[in-house]
Tab-separated table of C-alpha atoms in Angstrom:
chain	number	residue	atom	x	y	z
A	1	UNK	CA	0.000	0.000	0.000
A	2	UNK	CA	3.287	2.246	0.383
A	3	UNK	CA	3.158	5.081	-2.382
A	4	UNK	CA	-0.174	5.145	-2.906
A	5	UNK	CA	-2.270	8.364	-3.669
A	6	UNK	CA	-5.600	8.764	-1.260
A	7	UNK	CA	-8.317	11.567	-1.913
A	8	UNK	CA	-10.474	12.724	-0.011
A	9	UNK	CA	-13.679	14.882	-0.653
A	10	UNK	CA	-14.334	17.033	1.423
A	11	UNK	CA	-12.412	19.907	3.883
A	12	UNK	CA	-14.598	19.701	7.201
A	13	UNK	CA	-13.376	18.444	10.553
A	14	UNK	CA	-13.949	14.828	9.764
A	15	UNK	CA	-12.221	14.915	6.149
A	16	UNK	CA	-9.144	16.842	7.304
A	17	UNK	CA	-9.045	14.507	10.275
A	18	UNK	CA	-9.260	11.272	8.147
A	19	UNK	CA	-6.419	12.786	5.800
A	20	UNK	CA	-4.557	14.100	8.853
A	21	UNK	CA	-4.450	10.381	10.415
A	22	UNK	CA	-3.429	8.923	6.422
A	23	UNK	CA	-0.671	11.607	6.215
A	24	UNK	CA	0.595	10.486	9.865
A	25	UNK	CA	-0.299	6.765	9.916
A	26	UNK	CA	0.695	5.605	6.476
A	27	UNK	CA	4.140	6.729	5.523
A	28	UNK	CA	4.602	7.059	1.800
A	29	UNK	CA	0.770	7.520	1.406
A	30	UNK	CA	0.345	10.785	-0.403
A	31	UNK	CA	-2.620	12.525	0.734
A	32	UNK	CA	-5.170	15.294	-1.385
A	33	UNK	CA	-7.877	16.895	-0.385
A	34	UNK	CA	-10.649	18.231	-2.441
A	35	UNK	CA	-12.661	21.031	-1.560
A	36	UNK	CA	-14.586	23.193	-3.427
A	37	UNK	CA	-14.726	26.399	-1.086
A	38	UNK	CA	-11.734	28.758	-0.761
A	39	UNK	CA	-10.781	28.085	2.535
A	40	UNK	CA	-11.493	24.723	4.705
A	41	UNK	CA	-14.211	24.339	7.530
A	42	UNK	CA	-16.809	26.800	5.930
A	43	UNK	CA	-20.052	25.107	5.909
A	44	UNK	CA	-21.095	22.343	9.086
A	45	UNK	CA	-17.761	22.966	10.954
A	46	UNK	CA	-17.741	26.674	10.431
A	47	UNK	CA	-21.236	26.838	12.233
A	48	UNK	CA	-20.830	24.516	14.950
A	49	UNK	CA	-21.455	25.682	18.269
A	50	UNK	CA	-18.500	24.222	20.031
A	51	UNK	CA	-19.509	21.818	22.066
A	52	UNK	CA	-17.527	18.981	22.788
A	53	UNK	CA	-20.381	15.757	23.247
A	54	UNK	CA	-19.485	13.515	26.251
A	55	UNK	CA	-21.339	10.408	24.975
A	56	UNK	CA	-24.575	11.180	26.894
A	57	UNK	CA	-27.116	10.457	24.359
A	58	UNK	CA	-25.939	7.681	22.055
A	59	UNK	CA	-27.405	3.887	21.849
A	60	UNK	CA	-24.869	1.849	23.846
A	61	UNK	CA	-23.294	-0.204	21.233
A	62	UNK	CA	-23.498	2.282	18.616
A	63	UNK	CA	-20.821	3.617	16.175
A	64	UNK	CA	-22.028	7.433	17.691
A	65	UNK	CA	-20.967	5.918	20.842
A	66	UNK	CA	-17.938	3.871	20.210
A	67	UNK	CA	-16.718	6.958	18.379
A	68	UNK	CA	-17.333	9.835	20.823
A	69	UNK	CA	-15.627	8.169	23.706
A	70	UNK	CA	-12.839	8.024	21.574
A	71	UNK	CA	-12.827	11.066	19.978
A	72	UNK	CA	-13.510	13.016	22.773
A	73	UNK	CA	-10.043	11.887	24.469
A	74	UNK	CA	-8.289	11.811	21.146
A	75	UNK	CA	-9.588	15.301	20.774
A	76	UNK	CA	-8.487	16.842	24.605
A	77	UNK	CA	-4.777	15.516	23.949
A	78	UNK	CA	-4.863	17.187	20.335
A	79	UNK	CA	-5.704	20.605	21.746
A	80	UNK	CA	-3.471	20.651	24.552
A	81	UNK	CA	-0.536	19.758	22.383
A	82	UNK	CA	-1.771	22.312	20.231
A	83	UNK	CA	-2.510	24.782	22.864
A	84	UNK	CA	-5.928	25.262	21.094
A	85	UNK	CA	-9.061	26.091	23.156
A	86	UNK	CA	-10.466	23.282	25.348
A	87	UNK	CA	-12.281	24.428	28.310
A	88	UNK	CA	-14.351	21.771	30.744
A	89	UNK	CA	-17.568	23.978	31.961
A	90	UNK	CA	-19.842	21.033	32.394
A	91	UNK	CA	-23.576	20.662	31.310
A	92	UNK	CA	-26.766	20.041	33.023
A	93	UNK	CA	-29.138	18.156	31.511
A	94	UNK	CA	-32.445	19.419	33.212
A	95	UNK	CA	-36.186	17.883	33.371
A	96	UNK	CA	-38.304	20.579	34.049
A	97	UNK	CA	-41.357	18.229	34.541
A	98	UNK	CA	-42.423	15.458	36.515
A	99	UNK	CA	-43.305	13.545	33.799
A	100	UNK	CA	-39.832	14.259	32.059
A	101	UNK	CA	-37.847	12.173	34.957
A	102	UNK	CA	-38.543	8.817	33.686
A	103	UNK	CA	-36.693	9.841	30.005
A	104	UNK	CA	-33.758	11.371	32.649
A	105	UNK	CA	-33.285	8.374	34.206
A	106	UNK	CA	-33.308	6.221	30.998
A	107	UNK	CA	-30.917	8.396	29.917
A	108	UNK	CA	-28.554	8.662	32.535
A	109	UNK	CA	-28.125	4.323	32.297
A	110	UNK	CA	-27.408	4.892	28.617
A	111	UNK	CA	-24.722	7.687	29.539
A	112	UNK	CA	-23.630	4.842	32.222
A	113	UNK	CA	-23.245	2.464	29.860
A	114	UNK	CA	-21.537	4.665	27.565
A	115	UNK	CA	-18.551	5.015	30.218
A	116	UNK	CA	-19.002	9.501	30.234
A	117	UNK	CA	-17.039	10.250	32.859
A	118	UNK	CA	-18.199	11.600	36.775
A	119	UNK	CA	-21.800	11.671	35.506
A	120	UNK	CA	-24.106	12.116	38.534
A	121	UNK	CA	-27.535	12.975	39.086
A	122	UNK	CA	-28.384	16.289	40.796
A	123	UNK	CA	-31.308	17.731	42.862
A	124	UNK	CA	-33.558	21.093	42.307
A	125	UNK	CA	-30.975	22.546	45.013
A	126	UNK	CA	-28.247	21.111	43.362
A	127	UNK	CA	-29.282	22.476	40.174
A	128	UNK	CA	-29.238	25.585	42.022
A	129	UNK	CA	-25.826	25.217	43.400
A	130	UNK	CA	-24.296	24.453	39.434
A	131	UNK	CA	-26.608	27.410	37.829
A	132	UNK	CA	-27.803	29.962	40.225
A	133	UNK	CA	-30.362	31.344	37.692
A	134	UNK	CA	-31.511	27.773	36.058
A	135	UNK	CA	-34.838	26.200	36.522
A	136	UNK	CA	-35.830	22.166	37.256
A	137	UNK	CA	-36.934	19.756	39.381
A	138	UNK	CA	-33.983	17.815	38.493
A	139	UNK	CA	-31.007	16.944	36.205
A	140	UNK	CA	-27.765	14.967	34.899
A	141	UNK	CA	-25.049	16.404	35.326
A	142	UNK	CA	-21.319	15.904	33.303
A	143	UNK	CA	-18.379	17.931	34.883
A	144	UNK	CA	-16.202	17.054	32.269
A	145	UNK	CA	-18.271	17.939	28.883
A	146	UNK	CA	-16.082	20.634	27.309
A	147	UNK	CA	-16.418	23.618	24.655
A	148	UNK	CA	-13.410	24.359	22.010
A	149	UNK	CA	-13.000	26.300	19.000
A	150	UNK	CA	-13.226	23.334	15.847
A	151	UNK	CA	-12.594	25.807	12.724
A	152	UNK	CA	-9.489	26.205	14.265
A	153	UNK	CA	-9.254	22.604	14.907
A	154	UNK	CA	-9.794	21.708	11.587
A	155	UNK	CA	-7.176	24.356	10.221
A	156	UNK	CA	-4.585	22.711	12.451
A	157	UNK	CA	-5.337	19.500	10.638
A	158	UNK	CA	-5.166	21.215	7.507
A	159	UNK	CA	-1.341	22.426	8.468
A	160	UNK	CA	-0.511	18.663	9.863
A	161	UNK	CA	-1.608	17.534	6.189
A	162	UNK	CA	0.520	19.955	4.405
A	163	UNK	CA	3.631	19.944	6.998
A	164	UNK	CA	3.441	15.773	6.085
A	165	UNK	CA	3.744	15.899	2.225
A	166	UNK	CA	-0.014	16.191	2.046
A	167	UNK	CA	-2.156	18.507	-0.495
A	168	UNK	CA	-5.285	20.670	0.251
A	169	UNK	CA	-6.620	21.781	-2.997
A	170	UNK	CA	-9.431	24.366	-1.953
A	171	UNK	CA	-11.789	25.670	-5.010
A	172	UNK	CA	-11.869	21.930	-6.630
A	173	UNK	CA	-15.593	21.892	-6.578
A	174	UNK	CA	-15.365	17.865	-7.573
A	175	UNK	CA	-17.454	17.165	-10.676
A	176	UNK	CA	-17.348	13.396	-11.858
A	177	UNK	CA	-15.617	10.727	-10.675
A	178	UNK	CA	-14.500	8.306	-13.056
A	179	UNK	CA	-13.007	4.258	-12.838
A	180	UNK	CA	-9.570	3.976	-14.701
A	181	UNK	CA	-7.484	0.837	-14.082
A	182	UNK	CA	-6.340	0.705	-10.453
A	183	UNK	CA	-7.510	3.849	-9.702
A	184	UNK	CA	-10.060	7.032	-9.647
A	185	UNK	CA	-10.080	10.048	-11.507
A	186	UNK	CA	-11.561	13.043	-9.782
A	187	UNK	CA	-12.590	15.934	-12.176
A	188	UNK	CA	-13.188	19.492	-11.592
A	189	UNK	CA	-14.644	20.860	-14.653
A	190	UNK	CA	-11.483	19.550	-17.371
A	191	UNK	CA	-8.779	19.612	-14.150
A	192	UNK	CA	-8.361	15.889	-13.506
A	193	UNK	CA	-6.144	14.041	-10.465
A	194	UNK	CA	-5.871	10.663	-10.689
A	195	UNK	CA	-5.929	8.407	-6.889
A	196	UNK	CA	-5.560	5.043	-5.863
A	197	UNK	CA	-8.089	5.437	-3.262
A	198	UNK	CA	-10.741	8.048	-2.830
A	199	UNK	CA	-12.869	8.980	0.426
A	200	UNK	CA	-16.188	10.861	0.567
A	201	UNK	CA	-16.792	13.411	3.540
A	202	UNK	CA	-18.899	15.624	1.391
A	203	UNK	CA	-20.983	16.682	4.270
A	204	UNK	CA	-24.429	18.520	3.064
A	205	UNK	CA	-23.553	17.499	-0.361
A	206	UNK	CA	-22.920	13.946	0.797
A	207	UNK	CA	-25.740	11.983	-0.969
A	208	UNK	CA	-25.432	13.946	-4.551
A	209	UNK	CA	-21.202	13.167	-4.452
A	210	UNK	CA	-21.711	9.711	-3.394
A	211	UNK	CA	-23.795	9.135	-6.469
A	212	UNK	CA	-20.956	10.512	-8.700
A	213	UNK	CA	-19.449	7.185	-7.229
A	214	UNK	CA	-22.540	4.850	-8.113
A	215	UNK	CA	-23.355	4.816	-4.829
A	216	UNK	CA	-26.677	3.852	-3.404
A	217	UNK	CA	-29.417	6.715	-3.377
A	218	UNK	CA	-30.428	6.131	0.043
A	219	UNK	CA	-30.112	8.085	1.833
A	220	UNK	CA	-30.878	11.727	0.848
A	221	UNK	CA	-29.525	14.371	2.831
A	222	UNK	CA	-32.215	16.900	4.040
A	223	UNK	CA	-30.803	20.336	5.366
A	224	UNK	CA	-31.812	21.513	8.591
A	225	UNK	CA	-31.112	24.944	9.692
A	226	UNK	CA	-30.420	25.611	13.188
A	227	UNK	CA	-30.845	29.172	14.272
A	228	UNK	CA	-29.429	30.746	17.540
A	229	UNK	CA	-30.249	33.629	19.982
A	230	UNK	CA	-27.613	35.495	21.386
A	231	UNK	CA	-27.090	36.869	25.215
A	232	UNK	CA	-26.528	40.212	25.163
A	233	UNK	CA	-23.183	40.735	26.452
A	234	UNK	CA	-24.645	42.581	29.800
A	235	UNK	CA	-26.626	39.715	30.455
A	236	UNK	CA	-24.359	36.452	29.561
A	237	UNK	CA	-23.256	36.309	33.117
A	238	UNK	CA	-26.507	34.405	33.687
A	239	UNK	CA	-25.685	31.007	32.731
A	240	UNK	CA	-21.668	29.499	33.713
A	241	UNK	CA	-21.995	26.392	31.665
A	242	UNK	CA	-23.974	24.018	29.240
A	243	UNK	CA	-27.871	23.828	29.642
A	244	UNK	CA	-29.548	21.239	27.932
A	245	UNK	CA	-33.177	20.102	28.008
A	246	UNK	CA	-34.224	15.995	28.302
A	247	UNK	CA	-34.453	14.817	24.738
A	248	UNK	CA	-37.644	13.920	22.998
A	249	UNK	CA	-35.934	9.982	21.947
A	250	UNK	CA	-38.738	10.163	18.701
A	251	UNK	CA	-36.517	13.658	17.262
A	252	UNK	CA	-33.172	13.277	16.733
A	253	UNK	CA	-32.342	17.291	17.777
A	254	UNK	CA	-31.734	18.201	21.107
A	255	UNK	CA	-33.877	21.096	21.441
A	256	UNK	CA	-33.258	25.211	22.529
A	257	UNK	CA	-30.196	25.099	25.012
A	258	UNK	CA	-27.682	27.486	26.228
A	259	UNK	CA	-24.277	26.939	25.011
A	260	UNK	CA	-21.217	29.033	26.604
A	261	UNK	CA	-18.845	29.812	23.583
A	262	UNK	CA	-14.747	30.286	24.240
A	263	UNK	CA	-15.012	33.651	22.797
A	264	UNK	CA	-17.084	34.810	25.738
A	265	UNK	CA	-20.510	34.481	24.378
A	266	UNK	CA	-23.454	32.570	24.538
A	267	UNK	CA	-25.601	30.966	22.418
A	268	UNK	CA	-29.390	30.245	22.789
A	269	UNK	CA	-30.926	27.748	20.636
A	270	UNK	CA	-31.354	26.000	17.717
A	271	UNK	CA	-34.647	25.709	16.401
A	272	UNK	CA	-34.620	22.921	13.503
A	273	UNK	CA	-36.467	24.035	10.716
A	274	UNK	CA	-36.628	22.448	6.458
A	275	UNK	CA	-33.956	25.210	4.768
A	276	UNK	CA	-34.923	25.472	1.612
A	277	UNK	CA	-31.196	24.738	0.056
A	278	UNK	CA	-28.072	22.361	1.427
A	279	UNK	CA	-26.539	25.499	2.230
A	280	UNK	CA	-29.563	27.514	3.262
A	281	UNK	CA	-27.859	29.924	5.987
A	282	UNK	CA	-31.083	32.377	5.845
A	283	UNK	CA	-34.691	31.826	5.248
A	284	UNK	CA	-33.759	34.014	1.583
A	285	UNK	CA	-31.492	31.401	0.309
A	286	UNK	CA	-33.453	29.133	-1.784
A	287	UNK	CA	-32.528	26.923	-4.217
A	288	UNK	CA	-34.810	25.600	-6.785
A	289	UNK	CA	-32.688	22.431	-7.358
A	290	UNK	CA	-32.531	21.305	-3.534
A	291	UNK	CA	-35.987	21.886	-3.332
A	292	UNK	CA	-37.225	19.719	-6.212
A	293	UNK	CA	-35.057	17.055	-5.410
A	294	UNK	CA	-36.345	17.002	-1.586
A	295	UNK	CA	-40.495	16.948	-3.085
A	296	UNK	CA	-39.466	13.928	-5.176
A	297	UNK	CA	-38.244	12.244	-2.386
A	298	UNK	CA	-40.352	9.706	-0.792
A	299	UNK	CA	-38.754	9.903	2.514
A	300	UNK	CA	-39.322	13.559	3.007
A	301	UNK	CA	-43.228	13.210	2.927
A	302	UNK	CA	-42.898	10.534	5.073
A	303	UNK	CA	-41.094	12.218	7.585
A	304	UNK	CA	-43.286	15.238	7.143
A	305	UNK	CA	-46.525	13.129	8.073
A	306	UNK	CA	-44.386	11.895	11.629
A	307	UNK	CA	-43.014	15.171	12.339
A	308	UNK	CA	-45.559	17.653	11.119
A	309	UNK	CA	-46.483	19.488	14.779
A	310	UNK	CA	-42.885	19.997	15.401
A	311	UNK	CA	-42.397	21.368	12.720
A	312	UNK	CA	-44.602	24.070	12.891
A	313	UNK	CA	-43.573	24.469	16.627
A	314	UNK	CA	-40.061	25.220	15.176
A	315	UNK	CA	-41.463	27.570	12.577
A	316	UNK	CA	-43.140	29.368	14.992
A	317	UNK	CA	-39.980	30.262	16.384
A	318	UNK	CA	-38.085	30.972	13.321
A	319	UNK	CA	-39.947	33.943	12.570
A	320	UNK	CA	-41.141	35.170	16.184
A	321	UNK	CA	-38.335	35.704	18.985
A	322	UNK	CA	-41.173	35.480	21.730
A	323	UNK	CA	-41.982	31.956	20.590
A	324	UNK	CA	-38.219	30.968	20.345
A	325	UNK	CA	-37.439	32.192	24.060
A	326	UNK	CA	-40.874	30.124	25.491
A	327	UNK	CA	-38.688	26.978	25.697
A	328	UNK	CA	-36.075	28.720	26.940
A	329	UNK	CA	-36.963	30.330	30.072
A	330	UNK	CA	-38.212	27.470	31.026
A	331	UNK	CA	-34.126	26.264	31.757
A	332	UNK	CA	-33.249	29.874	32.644
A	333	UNK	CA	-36.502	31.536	34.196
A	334	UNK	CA	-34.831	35.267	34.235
A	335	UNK	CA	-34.340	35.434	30.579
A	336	UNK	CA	-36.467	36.982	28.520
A	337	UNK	CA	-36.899	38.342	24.705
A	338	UNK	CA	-34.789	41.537	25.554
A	339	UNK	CA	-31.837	39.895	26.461
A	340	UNK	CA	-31.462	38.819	23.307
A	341	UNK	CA	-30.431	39.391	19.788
A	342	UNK	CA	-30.527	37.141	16.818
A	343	UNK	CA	-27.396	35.095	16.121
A	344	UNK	CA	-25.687	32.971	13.387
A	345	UNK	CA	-27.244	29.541	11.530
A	346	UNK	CA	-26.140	26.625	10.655
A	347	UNK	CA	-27.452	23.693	8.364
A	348	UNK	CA	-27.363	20.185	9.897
A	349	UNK	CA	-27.053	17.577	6.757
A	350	UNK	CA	-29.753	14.979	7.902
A	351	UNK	CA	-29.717	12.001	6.654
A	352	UNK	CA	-33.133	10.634	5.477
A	353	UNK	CA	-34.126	7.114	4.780
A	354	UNK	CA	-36.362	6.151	2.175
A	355	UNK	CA	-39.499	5.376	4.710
A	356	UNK	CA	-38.958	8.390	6.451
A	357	UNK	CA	-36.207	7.594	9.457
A	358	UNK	CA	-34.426	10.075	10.344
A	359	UNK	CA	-30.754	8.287	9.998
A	360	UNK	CA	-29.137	8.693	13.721
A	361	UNK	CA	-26.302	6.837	13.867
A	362	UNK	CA	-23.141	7.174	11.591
A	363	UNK	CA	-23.470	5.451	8.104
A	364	UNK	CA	-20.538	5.021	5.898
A	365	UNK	CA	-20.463	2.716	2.397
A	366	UNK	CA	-17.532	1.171	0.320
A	367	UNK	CA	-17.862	1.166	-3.174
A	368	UNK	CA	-15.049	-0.650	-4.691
A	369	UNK	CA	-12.183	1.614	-4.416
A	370	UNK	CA	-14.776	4.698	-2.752
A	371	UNK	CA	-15.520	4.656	1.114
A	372	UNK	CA	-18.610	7.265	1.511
A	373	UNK	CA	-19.599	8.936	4.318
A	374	UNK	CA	-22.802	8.893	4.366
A	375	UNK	CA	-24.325	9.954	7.624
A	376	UNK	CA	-22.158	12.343	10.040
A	377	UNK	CA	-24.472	14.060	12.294
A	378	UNK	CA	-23.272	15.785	15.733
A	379	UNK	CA	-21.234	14.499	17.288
A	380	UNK	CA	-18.976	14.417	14.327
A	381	UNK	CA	-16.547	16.935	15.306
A	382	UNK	CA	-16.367	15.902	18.673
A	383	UNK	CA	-15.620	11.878	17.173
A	384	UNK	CA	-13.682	13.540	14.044
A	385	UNK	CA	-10.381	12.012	15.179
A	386	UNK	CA	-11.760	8.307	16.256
A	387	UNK	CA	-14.300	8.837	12.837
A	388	UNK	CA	-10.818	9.173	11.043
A	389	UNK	CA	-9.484	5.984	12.753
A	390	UNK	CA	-12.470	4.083	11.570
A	391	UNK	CA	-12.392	5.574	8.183
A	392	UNK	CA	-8.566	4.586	7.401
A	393	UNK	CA	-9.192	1.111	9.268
A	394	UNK	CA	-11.817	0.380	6.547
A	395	UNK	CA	-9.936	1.652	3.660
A	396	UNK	CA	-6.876	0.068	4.241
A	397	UNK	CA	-7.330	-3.171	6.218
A	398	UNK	CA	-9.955	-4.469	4.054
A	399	UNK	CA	-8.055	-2.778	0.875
A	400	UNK	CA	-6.187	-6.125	-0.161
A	401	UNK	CA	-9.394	-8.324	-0.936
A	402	UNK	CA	-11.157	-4.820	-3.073
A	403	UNK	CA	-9.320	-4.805	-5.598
């Protein structure tokens, strides 16, 4: 396998991690990476909100979970080598029902079972104690669930690439892929690269790149748009770390939460609403192509008919503040619409099955000499360095009988 030529697709957290562990790994492996923006980390990794995911909410067993353990101690040694941001602040997860304490305490076995560290169960006083100004009758609480900075993450992986003989090509927008003998040709327009060995971590455009590789259509990717409040900066001094409602286990979002940022701020939200393009930032960008390839899609009607009231719950929210901050003064009662401003978005590439399942675990194919990423929801960048482990493990230890 020595002086062999890998591509990758793809210059978000998990693709520059997977060619990051190649470069370092596989010596005489020659690494490029394809991306079709001018810089790396723009789209799902540009937008994330930071959060470092301690394993809480992932099926025991699961690839999510397998790989967030992982990544998550993978990623703390990274960034203090690196001396990039990594700061342990700790999130409560908080019922603020009766009736929600049941779902707490099925979750906190799972997080149990998952191995996430000093996880303990907390009272109303308790609460109280963690987050003076935070409601609940009761909640989970993980000391050790972190915040960092993963643009810059992923642009340290981007200089590990390079400094090991590796190539980032940014504006390749990547527009066929083609079989030649022994290999893969990856075309931008008429620039061609040939590879022995190509990887897909396309991210929102996953689905529509895998089928340049005769992949199978399912499933789609369906963009959701997450859009965030922001404290005022007067007023951020009411909440010191992570606050996070009990999941609903039938939706695979988390719900409105408050999320600490190392730059000082602090985020309120998402909502999850349909955007109406893959990269749908604002409710103005539509595209006409995303849209009429999401109506002809089986799944999304499906899924529509399941998830319909939430939906317009999270509509609701998207275009009135008032309705956006009902869920969350619930978790921080002294909050209200004017301590607020409108943030950033970011789109969530969902992956959709074809009877309308929202995909929730990670989902990667091999296509002959292609390995797909299919499905990398959060926690991605959290698991980005164990995802990358996994990734390479499948390309190369199975690579002898593929060919």
């Amino acid at each position: 396998m020595a002086d062999e030529t890998i591509g990758i697709v793809g210059a978000g957290i998990v693709g520059l991690a997977t060619a990051r562990e190649i470069a370092l790994s596989r010596p005489g492996t020659r690494v490029v990476v394809f991306e079709k923006e001018r810089e790396v980390s723009l789209h799902q990794t540009g937008h994330n909100s930071g959060v470092v995911h301690a394993g809480i909410y992932y099926t025991p067993g699961s690839l999510k979970a397998e790989l967030t353990v992982r990544g998550v101690a993978l990623l703390r040694a990274y960034c203090q080598d690196r001396e990039l941001p990594y700061r342990e602040i700790g999130k409560l997860v908080v019922a603020v029902r009766e009736e929600e304490l049941g779902r707490m305490n099925a979750l906190y076995d799972r997080a149990r079972n998952n191995h996430v560290p000093d996880l303990r169960k907390v009272s109303r006083e308790e609460i109280r104690e963690i987050e003076p100004n935070a409601g609940g009758v009761a909640a989970l609480y993980s000391p050790r669930t972190a915040i960092t900075d993963y643009p810059a993450i992923a642009r340290a992986f981007a200089d590990d690439v390079v400094g090991s003989g590796g190539e980032v090509r940014t504006g390749f927008p990547v527009t066929s892929l083609t079989e030649v003998p022994h290999g893969i040709e990856v075309a931008s327009g008429a620039e061609r690269v040939r590879v022995d060995r190509l990887i897909l971590c396309a991210g929102l455009h996953s689905d529509s790149v895998a089928g340049l590789a005769r992949d199978r259509r399912d499933p789609r990717i369906v963009p959701f748009r997450g859009e965030y409040m922001l404290l005022r900066p007067d007023r951020t001094d009411l909440v010191r770390g992570l606050i996070y409602p009990v999941p609903d286990p039938r939706y695979p979002f988390l719900g409105v939460h408050f999320t600490p940022r190392v730059d000082g701020s602090v985020e309120v939200g998402p909502n999850a609403v349909l955007a109406l393009a893959r990269e749908g930032y604002t409710r103005a960008r539509v595209s006409p192509r995303d849209l009429l390839g999401l109506a002809a899609y089986p799944g999304v009607w499906r899924m529509a008919a399941q998830h319909w009231r939430t939906g317009i719950k999270e509509y609701r929210g998207s275009f009135s503040a008032k309705a956006f901050m009902k869920d969350a003064r619930l978790y921080v009662p002294a909050v209200g619409v004017q301590d607020v401003v409108r943030g950033g978005a970011g789109v969530r590439a969902q992956a959709l099955d074809r009877d309308g399942t929202l995909v929730d675990d990670f989902r990667i194919h091999r296509v002959g000499r292609v390995t797909a990423v299919r499905n990398a929801p959060s926690p991605a960048a959290t698991a980005s360095m164990a995802i990358a482990e996994h990734i390479v493990e499948a390309v190369f230890d199975r690579a002898s009988g593929s060919d």
